[in-house]
Coordinates of C-alpha atoms in Angstrom, one line a residue:
M85 CA 2.2 -2.1 -53.9
S86 CA 2.1 -2.3 -50.2
T87 CA 2.0 -5.5 -48.2
G88 CA -1.1 -7.6 -47.6
L89 CA -1.9 -8.0 -44.1
A90 CA -1.4 -11.8 -44.1
D91 CA 2.1 -10.8 -44.9
L92 CA 2.5 -8.2 -42.3
L93 CA 1.1 -10.5 -39.8
G94 CA 3.2 -13.8 -40.9
Y95 CA -0.5 -15.4 -41.3
V96 CA 0.0 -19.1 -42.4
V97 CA -2.2 -22.1 -42.9
R98 CA -0.8 -25.2 -43.0
R99 CA -2.4 -28.8 -43.6
P100 CA -4.1 -30.3 -40.8
N101 CA -2.5 -33.8 -39.9
G102 CA -4.8 -36.4 -38.7
F103 CA -5.8 -35.7 -35.7
Q104 CA -6.6 -32.6 -36.5
R105 CA -8.8 -33.2 -39.1
F106 CA -10.6 -35.5 -36.8
G107 CA -11.0 -32.6 -34.3
Q108 CA -12.2 -30.5 -37.2
R109 CA -14.9 -33.2 -37.8
V110 CA -15.9 -32.8 -34.3
A111 CA -16.0 -29.0 -34.2
S112 CA -18.5 -29.3 -37.4
S113 CA -20.8 -31.9 -35.6
R114 CA -24.0 -30.1 -34.6
P115 CA -22.9 -30.9 -30.6
G116 CA -19.5 -30.1 -31.2
A117 CA -20.4 -26.9 -32.7
W118 CA -22.5 -26.0 -30.1
L119 CA -20.6 -27.0 -27.3
L120 CA -17.5 -24.6 -29.2
A121 CA -19.9 -21.6 -29.3
R122 CA -20.0 -21.6 -25.6
T123 CA -16.9 -22.6 -24.5
L124 CA -13.9 -22.1 -27.4
T125 CA -13.5 -17.9 -26.7
P126 CA -13.0 -18.0 -22.5
L127 CA -10.9 -21.2 -23.0
D128 CA -8.8 -20.1 -26.2
R129 CA -7.9 -16.9 -24.2
V130 CA -6.4 -18.4 -21.4
L131 CA -4.5 -20.7 -23.6
Q132 CA -3.3 -17.6 -25.4
R133 CA -2.2 -15.6 -22.5
L134 CA -0.3 -18.6 -21.4
T135 CA 1.8 -19.1 -24.3
G136 CA 2.3 -15.0 -25.3
G137 CA -0.4 -15.7 -28.4
R138 CA 1.4 -18.2 -30.3
S139 CA -0.9 -20.7 -29.6
S140 CA -4.3 -21.6 -29.6
L141 CA -7.1 -24.5 -29.3
P142 CA -8.5 -24.6 -32.9
T143 CA -4.5 -24.3 -34.1
L144 CA -3.9 -27.4 -31.9
F145 CA -7.0 -29.5 -32.2
A146 CA -8.3 -28.2 -35.7
G147 CA -4.7 -27.2 -37.5
L148 CA -6.6 -23.5 -37.8
P149 CA -4.5 -20.7 -37.1
V150 CA -6.3 -17.5 -34.9
V151 CA -5.9 -14.2 -35.0
E152 CA -7.1 -11.9 -32.1
V153 CA -9.7 -9.3 -33.7
T154 CA -10.1 -6.1 -31.3
T155 CA -12.6 -4.2 -32.1
R156 CA -14.9 -1.4 -30.4
G157 CA -18.0 -2.2 -28.9
R158 CA -20.8 -0.4 -30.4
R159 CA -22.6 0.1 -27.6
S160 CA -20.3 -0.1 -24.4
G161 CA -17.3 1.9 -26.7
Q162 CA -15.0 -0.7 -24.7
L163 CA -12.6 -2.6 -26.5
R164 CA -13.3 -6.4 -27.3
T165 CA -10.8 -9.0 -28.2
N166 CA -12.2 -12.5 -30.0
P167 CA -10.1 -15.0 -31.1
L168 CA -11.1 -15.8 -34.9
V169 CA -10.1 -17.7 -37.7
A170 CA -9.2 -15.6 -40.5
V171 CA -9.3 -16.7 -44.3
P172 CA -6.4 -15.8 -46.4
F173 CA -7.5 -13.5 -49.1
G174 CA -5.6 -11.7 -52.0
G175 CA -2.9 -11.1 -49.4
N176 CA -5.1 -10.0 -46.8
L177 CA -7.6 -11.6 -44.4
A178 CA -11.6 -12.3 -44.5
L179 CA -13.5 -13.0 -41.6
I180 CA -16.7 -15.3 -41.6
G181 CA -19.5 -14.6 -39.1
T182 CA -20.8 -18.0 -38.9
N183 CA -20.9 -18.1 -35.0
F184 CA -19.9 -22.4 -35.2
G185 CA -23.6 -22.4 -37.2
Q186 CA -25.4 -21.2 -34.8
A187 CA -28.7 -19.0 -34.9
A188 CA -27.6 -15.8 -33.6
T189 CA -25.2 -13.4 -35.6
P190 CA -21.7 -12.8 -33.5
G191 CA -21.2 -9.5 -31.3
W192 CA -18.1 -8.6 -33.2
V193 CA -19.8 -8.3 -36.8
Y194 CA -22.0 -5.7 -35.0
N195 CA -18.8 -4.2 -33.5
I196 CA -17.0 -3.9 -36.8
E197 CA -20.2 -2.5 -39.1
A198 CA -20.3 0.1 -36.5
D199 CA -16.9 1.2 -36.4
P200 CA -14.4 -1.1 -39.1
H201 CA -11.2 -0.1 -37.6
V202 CA -9.4 -3.2 -35.9
V203 CA -6.5 -4.2 -34.3
I204 CA -5.4 -8.1 -35.7
G205 CA -2.8 -9.6 -33.8
Y206 CA -1.2 -12.9 -34.6
R207 CA 2.0 -15.0 -32.6
G208 CA 3.2 -11.4 -30.8
R209 CA 2.3 -9.5 -33.7
R210 CA -0.2 -6.5 -34.1
V211 CA -1.5 -5.2 -37.1
E212 CA -4.1 -1.8 -37.3
A213 CA -6.4 -2.8 -40.0
V214 CA -10.3 -1.6 -41.4
A215 CA -12.8 -4.0 -42.6
R216 CA -15.2 -4.1 -44.9
H217 CA -18.0 -6.0 -46.5
A218 CA -16.9 -8.3 -49.1
D219 CA -18.5 -8.1 -52.3
E220 CA -20.2 -10.8 -53.8
E221 CA -17.9 -12.2 -55.8
E222 CA -15.1 -11.7 -53.4
A223 CA -17.5 -13.3 -50.6
A224 CA -17.7 -16.4 -53.0
S225 CA -14.3 -16.8 -53.6
I226 CA -13.5 -16.2 -49.6
W227 CA -15.9 -19.0 -49.2
Q228 CA -14.4 -21.5 -51.5
R229 CA -11.2 -20.9 -49.9
A230 CA -12.8 -21.4 -46.3
A231 CA -14.0 -24.5 -47.0
E232 CA -11.0 -25.7 -48.0
M233 CA -9.2 -24.7 -45.1
Y234 CA -12.2 -26.0 -42.7
P235 CA -15.0 -28.3 -44.3
G236 CA -17.4 -27.2 -41.4
Y237 CA -17.9 -23.8 -42.8
E238 CA -19.8 -25.5 -45.7
L239 CA -21.7 -27.4 -42.4
Y240 CA -22.7 -24.4 -40.8
K241 CA -23.5 -22.8 -43.3
R242 CA -26.5 -24.8 -44.2
R243 CA -27.4 -24.7 -40.7
I244 CA -27.8 -21.2 -40.7
R245 CA -31.4 -19.8 -41.2
G246 CA -33.0 -16.3 -41.2
R247 CA -30.0 -14.1 -41.2
R248 CA -27.4 -13.2 -43.4
I249 CA -24.1 -14.4 -42.8
R250 CA -21.3 -11.3 -43.1
V251 CA -18.2 -11.6 -44.8
F252 CA -15.6 -9.0 -44.2
V253 CA -12.0 -8.3 -45.6
L254 CA -9.5 -7.1 -43.7
E255 CA -6.7 -4.8 -44.8
A256 CA -4.2 -3.4 -43.2
A257 CA -4.4 0.3 -42.1
R258 CA -0.4 0.7 -41.0
P259 CA 1.6 -1.6 -38.6
S260 CA 1.2 -0.5 -34.9
E261 CA 4.0 -0.4 -32.6
S262 CA 4.3 -3.6 -30.4

């Protein structure tokens, strides 16, 4: 039996403290989500660069561990890295394309659909992985786990209209040299 992606990366979800639960409430509010959708990624990239990938804003302020997902741009062919919250799922990891409950589907979703081969980084470890769409039963299980990690997912889901929220399961292809 092969080792799951979460184990290969040492990906762990810890219970948030009181300050982090407050941060989750702010982040999941309509104004908080709007602001984060426009500012979090560039700010988080700076913090991750400064800490060598050992810390992120969602981890500090909301208790949510963040992976760096590198995809190939579907149009440009360029490598694109996005800090995303991953949901542990059966030893692997799942990604949910909520985009903070905003109307638009996040670009990384289209990139994964065009090329499911990604690299996942977490706290200095990097693993090659392959993404696939979760089936209906898996997606329901992933949503339940995601809402336990971060109640904002349910609020995002209620706010999103007119688009399908994609849920992906990521499985390790093979560990890459780092």
